């Protein structure tokens, strides 16, 4: 596809509200970013990451080399976990404040980038904390400059205004979306994604599929979100098989990274609904359940549930992975089964029971879906009424094989 007329080693600029340096070798743009930091008078940067990703990926050396060459000091907080918690955000914020950070950089997938976004807000509001932020006790209008060095092809966080964190004391996993959360600069370098384990290749990509399935079918979607959804799924259908079979294939990583970026921009425009609203309680109740895994479990039932209301658009955008749909209401079960088979063919065949959930968990999950801050907003734009009965049905259908 793109390699027919674009050199994947040529770094290009993709603009949403964030400036994304995209392409193999994009990490070298850190030199430009460091210079722009100093031009703004910023001499100290807090960096958030997981315990290993920043080094294993190969991102750390070019990042630190660029910062040091520009005379920018940096402090690393590398304790971010999947499904980041508000306590981690507060700890990183405290370190950043003591350090005097003037910008925040996240190196990793959605968790480190979302942590960086959250810290960037809290450093601009010294009288607030992460629980207040994620329980909507204040509305931020400013944040420190954010730099996102993305290491996965799933999150989309490098190109949008969304962040997620868990409030463990209440089993909440809310999302926030504010204009000040757009990264100032982002880097999408496929060469840094080559160390992703096989399961992360799969589940981060399924995250991108979920982003566009939901974004294209909300009650507030728009043509841009739908167009991006169509392109995203075609790219994934073409290139996920290559990435799974040839993990070192750079063209595959390039196209999947582009698909994930499109998906992130798509849901920034069209928003999200049922799958994300129901997944957040899963990973807040059991934090070991990664986001993409939880989404993969729920997606078949969600597609079946919304197909009667959005059959035409789903038949269109899902065609590369579930062919022969026409949009007829009678195809709802076939559409859900089709996407379930497509995921299972690549190894995403888990159900809730495989992750330790039981019948006794369904009522608490339904309760969290309707009481976690932000999730009722997602439910409100579902293309079908998001009743308690529907939510319970989706969890029930996702429980067992």
Coordinates of C-alpha atoms in Angstrom, one line a residue:
X1 CA 0.0 0.0 0.0
X2 CA 1.8 3.1 1.2
X3 CA 5.2 1.6 0.3
X4 CA 4.2 1.9 -3.3
X5 CA 4.6 5.6 -3.2
X6 CA 5.9 6.5 0.3
X7 CA 9.3 5.7 1.7
X8 CA 8.6 4.3 5.2
X9 CA 12.0 5.6 6.3
X10 CA 11.0 9.2 5.5
X11 CA 9.6 10.8 8.6
X12 CA 6.4 12.7 7.9
X13 CA 4.2 15.1 10.0
X14 CA 0.6 14.2 10.8
X15 CA -1.4 16.9 12.4
X16 CA -4.5 16.5 14.5
X17 CA -4.3 18.8 17.5
X18 CA -1.0 17.1 18.2
X19 CA 2.1 17.3 16.0
X20 CA 3.0 13.7 15.3
X21 CA 6.4 12.8 13.9
X22 CA 5.6 9.5 12.1
X23 CA 7.8 7.0 10.4
X24 CA 10.9 4.8 10.9
X25 CA 13.6 6.9 12.6
X26 CA 11.1 9.4 14.0
X27 CA 12.7 9.1 17.4
X28 CA 15.6 11.2 16.0
X29 CA 13.1 14.1 16.0
X30 CA 13.7 14.3 19.7
X31 CA 16.6 16.6 18.9
X32 CA 14.1 19.1 17.4
X33 CA 11.7 18.7 20.3
X34 CA 14.5 19.3 22.8
X35 CA 15.5 22.5 21.0
X36 CA 11.8 23.6 21.0
X37 CA 11.7 22.9 24.8
X38 CA 14.7 25.2 25.4
X39 CA 13.2 27.8 23.1
X40 CA 10.2 27.9 25.5
X41 CA 12.5 28.2 28.4
X42 CA 11.9 24.6 29.6
X43 CA 15.0 23.1 31.1
X44 CA 13.6 20.1 33.1
X45 CA 11.4 17.2 31.9
X46 CA 9.7 14.5 33.9
X47 CA 9.6 11.2 32.0
X48 CA 7.0 8.5 32.8
X49 CA 7.3 4.9 31.6
X50 CA 7.0 1.2 32.7
X51 CA 9.9 -0.6 34.4
X52 CA 11.4 -1.8 31.1
X53 CA 9.7 -0.5 28.0
X54 CA 11.7 2.7 27.7
X55 CA 15.0 0.7 27.5
X56 CA 13.9 -2.5 25.8
X57 CA 12.3 -0.6 22.9
X58 CA 15.5 1.4 22.2
X59 CA 13.8 4.7 22.9
X60 CA 15.9 5.7 25.9
X61 CA 19.3 6.4 24.4
X62 CA 18.1 8.8 21.6
X63 CA 15.7 10.6 24.0
X64 CA 18.4 11.2 26.7
X65 CA 21.0 12.0 24.1
X66 CA 18.8 14.7 22.6
X67 CA 17.8 16.2 26.0
X68 CA 21.4 16.3 27.2
X69 CA 22.7 17.9 24.0
X70 CA 20.1 20.6 24.4
X71 CA 20.9 21.1 28.1
X72 CA 17.6 19.8 29.3
X73 CA 17.6 17.8 32.6
X74 CA 15.3 14.9 33.0
X75 CA 13.9 12.7 35.8
X76 CA 12.5 9.2 35.2
X77 CA 9.5 7.7 36.9
X78 CA 9.4 4.1 35.6
X79 CA 6.8 2.6 37.9
X80 CA 3.8 2.8 35.6
X81 CA 1.8 -0.4 35.2
X82 CA -0.9 -1.4 32.8
X83 CA -4.2 0.2 33.9
X84 CA -2.3 3.0 35.8
X85 CA -3.6 4.0 39.2
X86 CA -4.2 7.4 40.7
X87 CA -1.6 6.7 43.4
X88 CA 1.1 6.3 40.7
X89 CA 0.0 9.6 39.1
X90 CA 0.2 11.4 42.4
X91 CA 3.7 9.9 43.1
X92 CA 5.0 11.0 39.7
X93 CA 3.4 14.4 40.2
X94 CA 5.2 14.9 43.5
X95 CA 8.5 13.9 42.0
X96 CA 7.9 16.3 39.0
X97 CA 7.0 19.1 41.3
X98 CA 10.1 18.6 43.5
X99 CA 12.2 18.4 40.4
X100 CA 10.7 21.6 38.9
X101 CA 9.6 19.9 35.7
X102 CA 8.5 22.3 32.9
X103 CA 7.2 19.5 30.6
X104 CA 6.2 15.8 30.9
X105 CA 7.1 13.0 28.5
X106 CA 5.5 9.5 28.4
X107 CA 7.4 6.7 26.8
X108 CA 5.4 3.6 26.2
X109 CA 1.8 2.6 25.3
X110 CA -1.4 4.2 26.6
X111 CA -0.6 3.7 30.2
X112 CA 2.7 5.8 30.4
X113 CA 1.3 8.4 28.0
X114 CA -2.0 8.7 29.9
X115 CA 0.0 9.0 33.1
X116 CA 2.1 11.8 31.5
X117 CA -1.0 13.6 30.4
X118 CA -2.5 13.4 33.9
X119 CA 0.7 14.6 35.6
X120 CA 1.0 17.5 33.2
X121 CA -2.4 18.7 34.4
X122 CA -1.7 18.2 38.1
X123 CA 1.7 20.0 37.8
X124 CA -0.4 23.0 36.6
X125 CA -2.8 22.7 39.5
X126 CA -0.7 22.2 42.7
X127 CA -3.8 22.2 44.9
X128 CA -5.4 19.1 43.2
X129 CA -4.7 15.4 43.1
X130 CA -5.4 12.5 40.7
X131 CA -8.5 11.3 42.4
X132 CA -10.0 14.8 42.2
X133 CA -9.1 14.8 38.5
X134 CA -10.6 11.4 37.7
X135 CA -13.7 12.0 39.8
X136 CA -14.4 15.2 38.0
X137 CA -14.1 17.4 41.0
X138 CA -12.4 20.1 38.9
X139 CA -12.2 21.0 35.2
X140 CA -8.7 21.6 34.0
X141 CA -8.1 24.2 31.4
X142 CA -4.3 24.0 31.3
X143 CA -1.4 21.6 31.5
X144 CA 2.3 21.6 31.0
X145 CA 3.6 20.7 27.5
X146 CA 3.2 16.9 26.9
X147 CA 5.5 14.8 24.8
X148 CA 4.3 11.3 23.8
X149 CA 6.8 8.6 22.6
X150 CA 4.5 5.9 21.6
X151 CA 5.7 2.3 21.6
X152 CA 2.5 0.3 20.6
X153 CA 0.1 0.3 17.7
X154 CA -3.1 0.5 19.6
X155 CA -3.4 3.4 22.0
X156 CA -4.1 6.4 19.8
X157 CA -3.3 8.5 22.9
X158 CA -0.4 10.2 21.1
X159 CA -2.9 12.0 18.9
X160 CA -5.9 12.7 21.0
X161 CA -7.1 14.5 24.2
X162 CA -8.1 11.4 26.2
X163 CA -6.5 9.8 29.3
X164 CA -7.6 6.9 31.6
X165 CA -6.6 5.9 35.2
X166 CA -8.0 3.6 37.9
X167 CA -9.1 4.8 41.3
X168 CA -8.5 1.5 43.1
X169 CA -10.2 2.3 46.4
X170 CA -13.5 2.6 44.5
X171 CA -12.8 0.2 41.6
X172 CA -13.3 3.1 39.3
X173 CA -11.6 3.4 35.9
X174 CA -12.8 6.7 34.5
X175 CA -11.7 8.4 31.3
X176 CA -11.0 12.2 31.0
X177 CA -11.0 14.3 27.8
X178 CA -9.8 17.9 27.8
X179 CA -8.4 20.2 25.2
X180 CA -5.3 20.7 27.3
X181 CA -4.5 17.0 27.0
X182 CA -3.4 17.0 23.4
X183 CA 0.3 16.2 23.3
X184 CA 2.4 19.1 22.0
X185 CA 4.7 16.7 20.2
X186 CA 4.3 12.9 19.6
X187 CA 6.6 10.3 18.1
X188 CA 5.4 7.2 16.3
X189 CA 8.5 5.3 15.3
X190 CA 7.7 1.7 14.1
X191 CA 11.3 0.6 14.8
X192 CA 10.6 1.1 18.5
X193 CA 7.6 -1.3 18.3
X194 CA 9.6 -4.3 17.1
X195 CA 10.1 -5.6 20.7
X196 CA 6.3 -5.9 21.4
X197 CA 5.5 -9.4 22.5
X198 CA 3.1 -11.4 20.2
X199 CA 0.1 -11.0 22.5
X200 CA 0.7 -7.2 22.7
X201 CA 0.9 -7.0 18.9
X202 CA -2.5 -8.7 18.8
X203 CA -4.3 -7.0 21.7
X204 CA -3.1 -3.5 21.1
X205 CA -4.3 -3.8 17.5
X206 CA -7.7 -5.1 18.7
X207 CA -7.8 -1.9 20.8
X208 CA -7.6 0.1 17.6
X209 CA -10.4 -2.0 16.0
X210 CA -12.6 -1.3 19.0
X211 CA -11.9 2.4 18.8
X212 CA -13.2 2.7 15.3
X213 CA -16.1 0.3 15.7
X214 CA -17.4 2.4 18.5
X215 CA -16.4 5.8 17.0
X216 CA -18.2 5.1 13.8
X217 CA -21.5 4.0 15.5
X218 CA -22.1 6.5 18.3
X219 CA -25.0 8.9 18.2
X220 CA -22.5 11.8 17.8
X221 CA -20.3 10.3 15.1
X222 CA -19.3 12.3 12.0
X223 CA -18.2 11.4 8.4
X224 CA -14.5 12.0 9.3
X225 CA -14.7 9.4 12.1
X226 CA -16.4 6.9 9.8
X227 CA -13.9 7.4 7.0
X228 CA -11.0 6.9 9.4
X229 CA -12.8 3.7 10.7
X230 CA -13.0 2.2 7.2
X231 CA -9.3 2.9 6.5
X232 CA -8.2 1.6 9.9
X233 CA -9.9 -1.8 9.6
X234 CA -8.6 -2.3 6.1
X235 CA -5.1 -1.5 7.2
X236 CA -5.4 -3.9 10.1
X237 CA -6.9 -6.7 8.0
X238 CA -4.0 -6.3 5.6
X239 CA -1.1 -6.0 8.0
X240 CA -1.9 -7.8 11.3
X241 CA -1.3 -11.2 9.6
X242 CA 2.1 -10.0 8.4
X243 CA 3.0 -8.6 11.9
X244 CA 1.9 -11.8 13.6
X245 CA 3.8 -14.0 11.2
X246 CA 6.8 -11.7 10.7
X247 CA 7.3 -9.7 13.9
X248 CA 10.4 -7.9 12.5
X249 CA 8.6 -6.7 9.4
X250 CA 8.8 -2.9 9.5
X251 CA 6.2 -2.3 6.9
X252 CA 3.7 -4.2 9.0
X253 CA 4.5 -2.1 12.1
X254 CA 4.4 1.1 10.1
X255 CA 0.9 0.4 8.7
X256 CA -0.4 -0.9 12.1
X257 CA 1.0 2.2 13.8
X258 CA -0.7 4.4 11.3
X259 CA -4.0 2.5 11.7
X260 CA -3.8 3.0 15.5
X261 CA -3.2 6.7 15.1
X262 CA -6.1 7.0 12.7
X263 CA -8.2 5.1 15.2
X264 CA -7.2 7.4 18.0
X265 CA -8.2 10.4 15.9
X266 CA -11.4 8.7 14.9
X267 CA -12.6 8.3 18.5
X268 CA -11.5 11.8 19.3
X269 CA -14.1 12.8 16.8
X270 CA -16.8 10.2 17.1
X271 CA -16.3 9.2 20.8
X272 CA -16.8 5.7 22.3
X273 CA -19.7 3.8 23.7
X274 CA -20.5 0.3 25.0
X275 CA -17.3 -1.7 24.6
X276 CA -15.1 0.8 26.5
X277 CA -17.8 1.6 29.0
X278 CA -18.0 -2.1 29.9
X279 CA -14.3 -2.9 29.7
X280 CA -13.3 -0.3 32.3
X281 CA -15.0 -2.1 35.1
X282 CA -13.3 -5.4 34.1
X283 CA -9.8 -4.0 34.4
X284 CA -10.7 -2.0 37.5
X285 CA -12.0 -5.1 39.2
X286 CA -9.1 -7.2 37.9
X287 CA -6.1 -4.9 37.0
X288 CA -4.2 -7.9 35.4
X289 CA -6.8 -7.9 32.6
X290 CA -5.2 -5.7 30.0
X291 CA -7.3 -3.2 28.2
X292 CA -7.1 -4.8 24.7
X293 CA -7.9 -8.2 26.2
X294 CA -11.0 -7.0 27.9
X295 CA -12.2 -5.3 24.8
X296 CA -11.7 -8.4 22.7
X297 CA -13.9 -10.4 25.1
X298 CA -16.7 -7.9 24.9
X299 CA -16.6 -6.9 21.3
X300 CA -18.6 -9.8 19.7
X301 CA -21.6 -9.3 21.9
X302 CA -21.5 -5.5 21.5
X303 CA -21.4 -5.8 17.7
X304 CA -24.4 -8.2 17.8
X305 CA -26.2 -5.8 20.1
X306 CA -25.7 -2.6 18.1
X307 CA -26.0 -4.1 14.6
X308 CA -29.7 -3.7 14.3
X309 CA -29.3 0.1 14.7
X310 CA -26.0 0.5 12.8
X311 CA -26.0 -2.4 10.3
X312 CA -25.1 -0.3 7.2
X313 CA -22.0 1.3 8.7
X314 CA -20.8 -1.9 10.4
X315 CA -21.2 -3.9 7.2
X316 CA -19.2 -1.2 5.4
X317 CA -16.3 -0.8 7.9
X318 CA -16.1 -4.5 8.9
X319 CA -16.0 -5.8 5.3
X320 CA -12.2 -6.5 5.3
X321 CA -12.5 -8.8 8.4
X322 CA -16.2 -9.9 8.2
X323 CA -17.1 -10.1 4.5
X324 CA -20.5 -10.5 2.9
X325 CA -22.5 -8.4 5.4
X326 CA -25.2 -6.3 3.9
X327 CA -26.5 -4.4 6.9
X328 CA -29.7 -6.3 7.3
X329 CA -31.0 -6.6 10.9
X330 CA -31.1 -10.4 10.6
X331 CA -27.3 -10.5 10.3
X332 CA -26.7 -9.3 13.9
X333 CA -25.6 -12.7 15.2
X334 CA -23.6 -13.4 12.1
X335 CA -21.7 -10.1 12.5
X336 CA -20.9 -10.8 16.1
X337 CA -19.8 -14.3 15.3
X338 CA -17.7 -13.1 12.4
X339 CA -15.6 -10.7 14.4
X340 CA -15.3 -13.3 17.1
X341 CA -13.9 -15.8 14.6
X342 CA -11.5 -13.2 13.1
X343 CA -10.0 -12.5 16.6
X344 CA -9.9 -16.2 17.5
X345 CA -8.1 -17.0 14.3
X346 CA -5.2 -14.9 15.6
X347 CA -5.4 -16.2 19.2
X348 CA -7.7 -13.7 20.9
X349 CA -10.2 -16.3 22.1
X350 CA -10.5 -15.6 25.8
X351 CA -13.8 -15.2 27.7
X352 CA -14.4 -13.6 31.1
X353 CA -14.3 -17.0 32.9
X354 CA -10.8 -17.5 31.6
X355 CA -9.8 -14.3 33.4
X356 CA -11.3 -15.4 36.7
X357 CA -14.8 -13.8 36.4
X358 CA -17.9 -15.7 37.5
X359 CA -21.6 -15.2 37.5
X360 CA -21.3 -13.5 40.9
X361 CA -19.3 -10.7 39.3
X362 CA -21.9 -9.7 36.7
X363 CA -24.1 -7.6 39.0
X364 CA -21.0 -5.7 40.5
X365 CA -19.7 -5.1 37.0
X366 CA -23.1 -3.7 35.9
X367 CA -23.1 -1.5 38.9
X368 CA -19.7 -0.1 38.2
X369 CA -20.6 0.5 34.5
X370 CA -23.4 2.9 35.6
X371 CA -21.6 4.5 38.6
X372 CA -18.0 5.0 37.5
X373 CA -17.4 8.7 36.6
X374 CA -17.4 9.3 32.8
X375 CA -18.9 5.9 31.8
X376 CA -22.5 7.1 31.8
X377 CA -21.4 9.6 29.3
X378 CA -20.2 6.8 27.0
X379 CA -23.4 4.9 27.6
X380 CA -25.4 8.0 26.6
X381 CA -24.1 8.0 23.1
X382 CA -24.7 4.2 22.5
X383 CA -26.6 3.6 19.2
X384 CA -29.0 1.4 21.2
X385 CA -30.4 2.3 24.6
X386 CA -27.8 1.3 27.2
X387 CA -30.1 -0.2 29.7
X388 CA -29.1 -2.3 32.7
X389 CA -30.6 -5.3 30.9
X390 CA -28.5 -4.7 27.8
X391 CA -25.3 -4.3 29.8
X392 CA -26.0 -7.4 31.9
X393 CA -26.7 -9.3 28.7
X394 CA -23.3 -8.3 27.1
X395 CA -21.4 -9.3 30.3
X396 CA -23.4 -12.6 30.4
X397 CA -22.7 -13.4 26.7
X398 CA -19.0 -12.6 27.2
X399 CA -18.7 -14.9 30.2
X400 CA -18.2 -18.3 28.7
X401 CA -17.3 -20.0 25.4

